[in-house]
Coordinates of C-alpha atoms and ligand atoms in Angstrom, one line a residue:
M1 CA 27.4 -129.3 63.2
N2 CA 30.7 -128.8 61.3
A3 CA 31.4 -126.4 58.4
L4 CA 30.9 -129.1 55.8
Q5 CA 27.6 -130.2 57.3
K6 CA 26.4 -126.5 57.3
R7 CA 27.4 -126.1 53.6
I8 CA 25.4 -129.2 52.8
I9 CA 22.3 -127.7 54.5
E10 CA 22.7 -124.5 52.5
L11 CA 23.1 -126.4 49.2
K12 CA 20.1 -128.5 50.1
T13 CA 17.9 -125.4 50.6
E14 CA 19.2 -123.9 47.3
R15 CA 18.4 -127.1 45.4
K16 CA 15.0 -127.6 47.1
A17 CA 16.3 -131.1 48.0
I18 CA 15.5 -133.6 50.6
I19 CA 18.2 -136.0 52.1
L20 CA 17.0 -139.5 52.9
G21 CA 19.5 -141.4 55.0
H22 CA 19.5 -145.1 55.9
N23 CA 20.0 -146.1 59.5
Y24 CA 23.3 -147.8 58.5
Q25 CA 24.9 -144.6 57.2
R26 CA 27.9 -143.0 58.8
K27 CA 27.1 -141.0 61.9
E28 CA 28.0 -137.7 60.3
V29 CA 25.7 -138.5 57.3
Q30 CA 22.9 -139.5 59.6
E31 CA 23.2 -136.0 61.2
I32 CA 22.5 -134.1 58.0
S33 CA 19.6 -136.4 56.8
D34 CA 16.0 -135.1 56.9
F35 CA 14.7 -138.5 57.4
L36 CA 16.4 -141.6 58.8
G37 CA 14.9 -145.0 58.5
D38 CA 15.0 -148.5 57.1
S39 CA 14.2 -149.4 53.5
Y40 CA 10.5 -149.4 54.1
G41 CA 10.4 -146.1 56.0
L42 CA 12.5 -144.4 53.4
S43 CA 10.3 -145.8 50.5
V44 CA 7.3 -144.2 52.3
Q45 CA 9.1 -140.9 52.6
A46 CA 10.2 -141.0 49.0
S47 CA 6.6 -141.6 47.9
K48 CA 5.3 -138.7 50.0
T49 CA 7.9 -135.9 49.4
D50 CA 7.1 -132.8 47.4
A51 CA 10.8 -131.9 47.2
R52 CA 12.1 -131.6 43.6
T53 CA 15.3 -133.5 44.3
I54 CA 16.0 -136.5 46.5
V55 CA 19.5 -137.2 47.6
F56 CA 19.5 -140.8 48.7
C57 CA 22.2 -141.8 51.2
G58 CA 22.0 -145.6 51.1
V59 CA 22.9 -148.4 48.7
D60 CA 22.1 -148.6 45.0
F61 CA 18.7 -150.4 45.2
M62 CA 17.4 -147.9 47.7
A63 CA 18.1 -144.9 45.4
E64 CA 16.5 -146.9 42.5
S65 CA 13.4 -147.5 44.6
A66 CA 13.1 -143.8 45.3
K67 CA 13.3 -143.1 41.5
I68 CA 10.8 -145.8 40.8
L69 CA 8.3 -144.2 43.2
N70 CA 9.2 -140.6 42.0
S71 CA 10.0 -141.0 38.3
E72 CA 9.4 -137.4 37.6
K73 CA 11.9 -136.2 40.3
M74 CA 15.6 -136.1 40.2
V75 CA 17.1 -138.8 42.4
L76 CA 20.8 -138.5 43.3
H77 CA 23.0 -141.2 44.6
P78 CA 26.1 -139.5 46.1
N79 CA 28.5 -142.5 45.6
L80 CA 28.0 -145.2 43.0
K81 CA 30.3 -147.5 44.9
A82 CA 27.6 -147.9 47.6
K83 CA 26.2 -151.2 46.2
C84 CA 24.4 -154.0 48.1
P85 CA 26.2 -157.3 47.5
M86 CA 23.0 -159.2 48.4
A87 CA 21.0 -157.4 45.7
A88 CA 23.7 -158.4 43.3
M89 CA 23.1 -162.1 44.1
V90 CA 20.0 -162.3 41.9
D91 CA 20.1 -162.1 38.1
V92 CA 17.0 -161.7 35.9
K93 CA 17.8 -164.7 33.6
A94 CA 18.1 -167.1 36.6
L95 CA 14.9 -165.6 38.2
K96 CA 13.0 -166.2 34.9
D97 CA 14.2 -169.8 34.9
L98 CA 13.1 -170.3 38.5
K99 CA 9.6 -168.8 37.6
A100 CA 9.4 -171.3 34.7
E101 CA 10.2 -174.1 37.1
H102 CA 7.3 -173.0 39.4
P103 CA 4.6 -171.8 37.1
G104 CA 2.0 -169.6 38.8
A105 CA 4.0 -169.0 42.0
P106 CA 4.2 -165.3 42.7
V107 CA 7.6 -163.7 43.3
V108 CA 8.0 -161.9 46.6
S109 CA 11.1 -159.8 46.4
Y110 CA 12.8 -158.2 49.4
V111 CA 13.3 -154.5 48.6
N112 CA 17.0 -155.3 48.6
T113 CA 16.9 -156.1 44.9
S114 CA 17.7 -154.3 41.7
A115 CA 15.0 -152.5 39.6
D116 CA 15.3 -155.2 36.9
V117 CA 14.5 -157.9 39.5
K118 CA 11.6 -155.9 40.9
A119 CA 10.3 -155.6 37.4
E120 CA 10.0 -159.4 37.4
S121 CA 8.4 -159.5 40.8
D122 CA 4.7 -159.6 42.0
I123 CA 5.2 -157.8 45.3
C124 CA 8.0 -156.4 47.4
C125 CA 8.6 -156.7 51.1
T126 CA 10.9 -155.6 53.9
S127 CA 12.0 -157.4 57.0
A128 CA 9.3 -155.5 58.8
N129 CA 6.4 -156.7 56.7
A130 CA 7.7 -159.9 55.0
V131 CA 5.5 -162.3 57.1
K132 CA 2.4 -160.2 56.6
I133 CA 3.0 -159.9 52.8
V134 CA 3.6 -163.6 52.3
Q135 CA 0.5 -164.4 54.4
S136 CA -1.6 -162.0 52.4
L137 CA -1.1 -163.9 49.1
P138 CA -3.7 -166.5 48.2
D139 CA -1.2 -168.9 46.6
K140 CA 0.1 -172.1 48.2
K141 CA 3.6 -171.6 46.8
V142 CA 5.7 -168.4 46.6
I143 CA 9.2 -167.7 45.3
F144 CA 11.1 -165.5 47.8
V145 CA 14.2 -163.6 46.6
P146 CA 17.0 -163.0 47.5
D147 CA 17.5 -163.5 51.2
T148 CA 17.4 -167.2 52.3
N149 CA 17.6 -166.3 56.0
L150 CA 14.6 -163.9 55.8
G151 CA 12.7 -166.5 53.8
L152 CA 13.4 -169.1 56.4
Y153 CA 12.3 -166.7 59.1
V154 CA 9.0 -166.1 57.2
Q155 CA 8.5 -169.9 56.9
R156 CA 8.4 -170.1 60.7
F157 CA 5.1 -168.1 60.7
V158 CA 3.6 -169.3 57.4
K159 CA 3.7 -173.0 57.7
E160 CA 0.8 -173.6 55.2
K161 CA 2.8 -172.3 52.2
E162 CA 5.8 -173.6 50.4
I163 CA 8.4 -170.9 50.1
V164 CA 10.9 -171.5 47.3
L165 CA 14.1 -169.8 48.5
W166 CA 16.9 -168.1 46.6
P167 CA 20.5 -168.8 47.8
G168 CA 21.2 -165.1 48.7
Y169 CA 22.3 -163.6 52.0
C170 CA 23.5 -160.4 53.6
P171 CA 27.2 -160.7 54.3
T172 CA 26.9 -158.3 57.2
H173 CA 24.1 -160.1 59.0
V174 CA 25.6 -163.5 58.6
N175 CA 28.7 -162.2 60.4
I176 CA 26.5 -161.8 63.5
R177 CA 27.4 -165.0 65.3
K178 CA 25.8 -167.0 68.0
T179 CA 29.1 -167.4 69.8
D180 CA 29.6 -163.7 70.0
L181 CA 26.1 -163.2 71.3
Q182 CA 26.6 -165.9 73.9
K183 CA 29.8 -164.2 75.1
L184 CA 28.0 -160.9 75.5
K185 CA 25.1 -162.6 77.3
K186 CA 27.6 -164.2 79.8
L187 CA 29.0 -160.7 80.5
H188 CA 25.6 -159.1 80.7
P189 CA 23.1 -161.7 81.9
A190 CA 20.2 -159.2 82.4
A191 CA 20.4 -158.0 78.8
E192 CA 17.9 -158.9 76.2
I193 CA 19.2 -160.1 72.8
L194 CA 17.6 -158.3 69.8
V195 CA 18.5 -159.3 66.2
H196 CA 17.2 -159.0 62.7
P197 CA 15.2 -161.6 60.7
E198 CA 18.1 -161.5 58.1
C199 CA 20.4 -163.2 60.7
T200 CA 21.0 -167.0 60.5
P201 CA 18.4 -169.3 62.1
D202 CA 20.7 -170.3 65.0
V203 CA 21.1 -166.6 65.9
I204 CA 17.4 -166.0 65.7
D205 CA 16.8 -169.1 68.0
L206 CA 19.1 -167.7 70.6
A207 CA 17.7 -164.2 70.5
D208 CA 14.8 -162.9 72.6
F209 CA 13.3 -161.1 69.6
A210 CA 13.9 -160.6 65.9
F211 CA 12.7 -157.3 64.6
S212 CA 13.3 -154.9 61.7
T213 CA 15.4 -151.8 62.6
E214 CA 12.3 -149.7 63.3
G215 CA 11.0 -152.6 65.4
I216 CA 14.2 -152.7 67.4
I217 CA 14.0 -149.0 68.1
K218 CA 10.3 -149.2 69.2
H219 CA 11.0 -152.2 71.4
I220 CA 13.9 -150.7 73.3
V221 CA 12.1 -147.4 73.8
S222 CA 9.0 -149.0 75.2
S223 CA 10.5 -151.9 77.1
P224 CA 11.0 -151.7 80.9
K225 CA 14.3 -153.5 80.4
M226 CA 17.5 -151.4 80.7
E227 CA 20.1 -153.5 78.9
F228 CA 20.1 -154.9 75.3
I229 CA 22.6 -156.8 73.2
I230 CA 22.0 -155.5 69.7
G231 CA 22.6 -157.9 66.8
T232 CA 22.5 -155.3 64.0
E233 CA 24.7 -153.3 61.7
S234 CA 27.0 -151.2 63.9
N235 CA 26.2 -147.8 62.5
M236 CA 22.6 -148.3 63.6
L237 CA 23.8 -148.0 67.2
H238 CA 24.3 -144.2 66.7
R239 CA 20.5 -143.7 66.1
L240 CA 19.6 -146.2 68.8
R241 CA 21.7 -144.4 71.4
K242 CA 20.1 -141.1 70.6
E243 CA 16.5 -142.4 70.7
A244 CA 16.9 -144.8 73.7
R245 CA 18.7 -142.5 76.1
G246 CA 19.2 -144.1 79.6
K247 CA 19.3 -147.6 78.1
T248 CA 22.6 -149.6 77.8
L249 CA 23.3 -151.1 74.5
Y250 CA 26.0 -153.7 73.8
E251 CA 27.3 -154.0 70.2
V252 CA 28.3 -157.3 68.5
P253 CA 31.7 -157.4 66.8
N254 CA 32.3 -157.4 63.0
A255 CA 28.9 -156.1 62.0
T256 CA 29.7 -153.1 59.8
C257 CA 28.4 -153.0 56.3
P258 CA 31.3 -151.5 54.3
N259 CA 29.0 -150.7 51.3
M260 CA 26.8 -148.4 53.5
R261 CA 30.0 -146.6 54.7
E262 CA 31.0 -145.6 51.2
I263 CA 29.0 -142.3 51.3
S264 CA 30.9 -139.5 52.9
L265 CA 29.9 -135.9 53.6
E266 CA 32.1 -134.7 50.7
D267 CA 30.1 -137.1 48.4
V268 CA 26.8 -135.5 49.6
R269 CA 28.2 -132.0 49.1
D270 CA 29.4 -132.8 45.6
S271 CA 26.2 -134.6 44.8
L272 CA 24.2 -131.4 45.6
Q273 CA 26.7 -129.1 44.0
K274 CA 27.1 -131.0 40.7
L275 CA 23.7 -132.8 40.7
Q276 CA 25.4 -136.2 40.6
F277 CA 24.9 -139.1 40.2
K278 CA 21.4 -139.1 38.6
I279 CA 19.5 -142.4 38.8
E280 CA 18.2 -143.1 35.3
L281 CA 16.1 -146.3 34.5
P282 CA 14.5 -147.4 31.3
A283 CA 10.8 -146.5 31.0
D284 CA 9.6 -150.1 30.9
I285 CA 11.6 -151.1 34.0
L286 CA 10.3 -148.0 35.9
R287 CA 6.7 -148.9 35.0
K288 CA 7.0 -152.6 35.8
A289 CA 9.1 -152.2 39.0
R290 CA 6.6 -149.7 40.4
V291 CA 3.8 -152.3 40.6
P292 CA 5.4 -154.5 43.3
L293 CA 6.7 -151.6 45.3
E294 CA 3.2 -149.9 45.3
R295 CA 1.6 -153.2 46.3
M296 CA 4.0 -153.4 49.3
L297 CA 3.2 -149.8 50.3
E298 CA -0.6 -150.5 49.9
A299 CA -0.3 -153.7 52.0
G300 CA 1.6 -151.7 54.7
R301 CA -1.2 -149.2 55.2
Ligands
SF4_401 S1 23.7 -154.5 55.4 FE1 23.5 -156.3 54.0 S2 21.6 -156.0 52.9 FE2 22.2 -154.0 53.8 S3 23.4 -153.0 52.2 FE3 24.8 -154.0 53.5 S4 25.1 -156.0 52.5 FE4 23.2 -155.1 51.6

């Protein structure tokens, strides 16, 4: 641990804070996080913590979700430039218009959405539980925002429902290309290909499995296979290599999320020192956005 990381740990203790870090954070930020996880895992940690302050190292919507689930606590987002472009692809006015076009259809929103969009949603989901959540709804038609690729993946398993898709996508996951996976497979024929449900359908068709980040970790650790081609955000490889020692992991090119890399150790230190940047949301948005998030957590139990 370097001097800056040690200073952060001291400040964290002084502030009685907890640091939640997403799997796609820089390696050095992952190292000072109390919990590492995907959006769902970190939402669970945020809902359980008794720390007074939460420093959220992830993109904007994740820090908002932590605030929604802990409205009485101080939630700090160390760098406001860390924003998810996919979450920005939905706007509330257009979502209200789509709801009017499909009256009665519940809105399932991927957690990668703003607090305003969650406030217009019936239930949230992550890539780990999207199929289960959509299956659990009694309705024949659902609106799914914002990730078209995740919605198409869900449709593979939920044939009996009509899923109304939103034209959103994750720029990092659509950069994971079938041709790059094929080249890696040619070089390493014994390797299994693991990707995320947010990848494009042709990539999912080629892969051996599509899992959430936690699902990928579990699979690699428990599998008798020794080699894997990993179609995920490249910073995730740091955690995977730590948890799956002895296994060989091959990384796909061009799969770094620049938004997740915005947060530096200096930002985390300043955040704890100056108590910046506090997430503040209007009371009605906090109240309404809490409902779909809590329904997701309830369904995940
Ligand atoms: S990886 Fe994709 S979904 Fe995640 S923060 Fe980056 S752009 Fe958003």
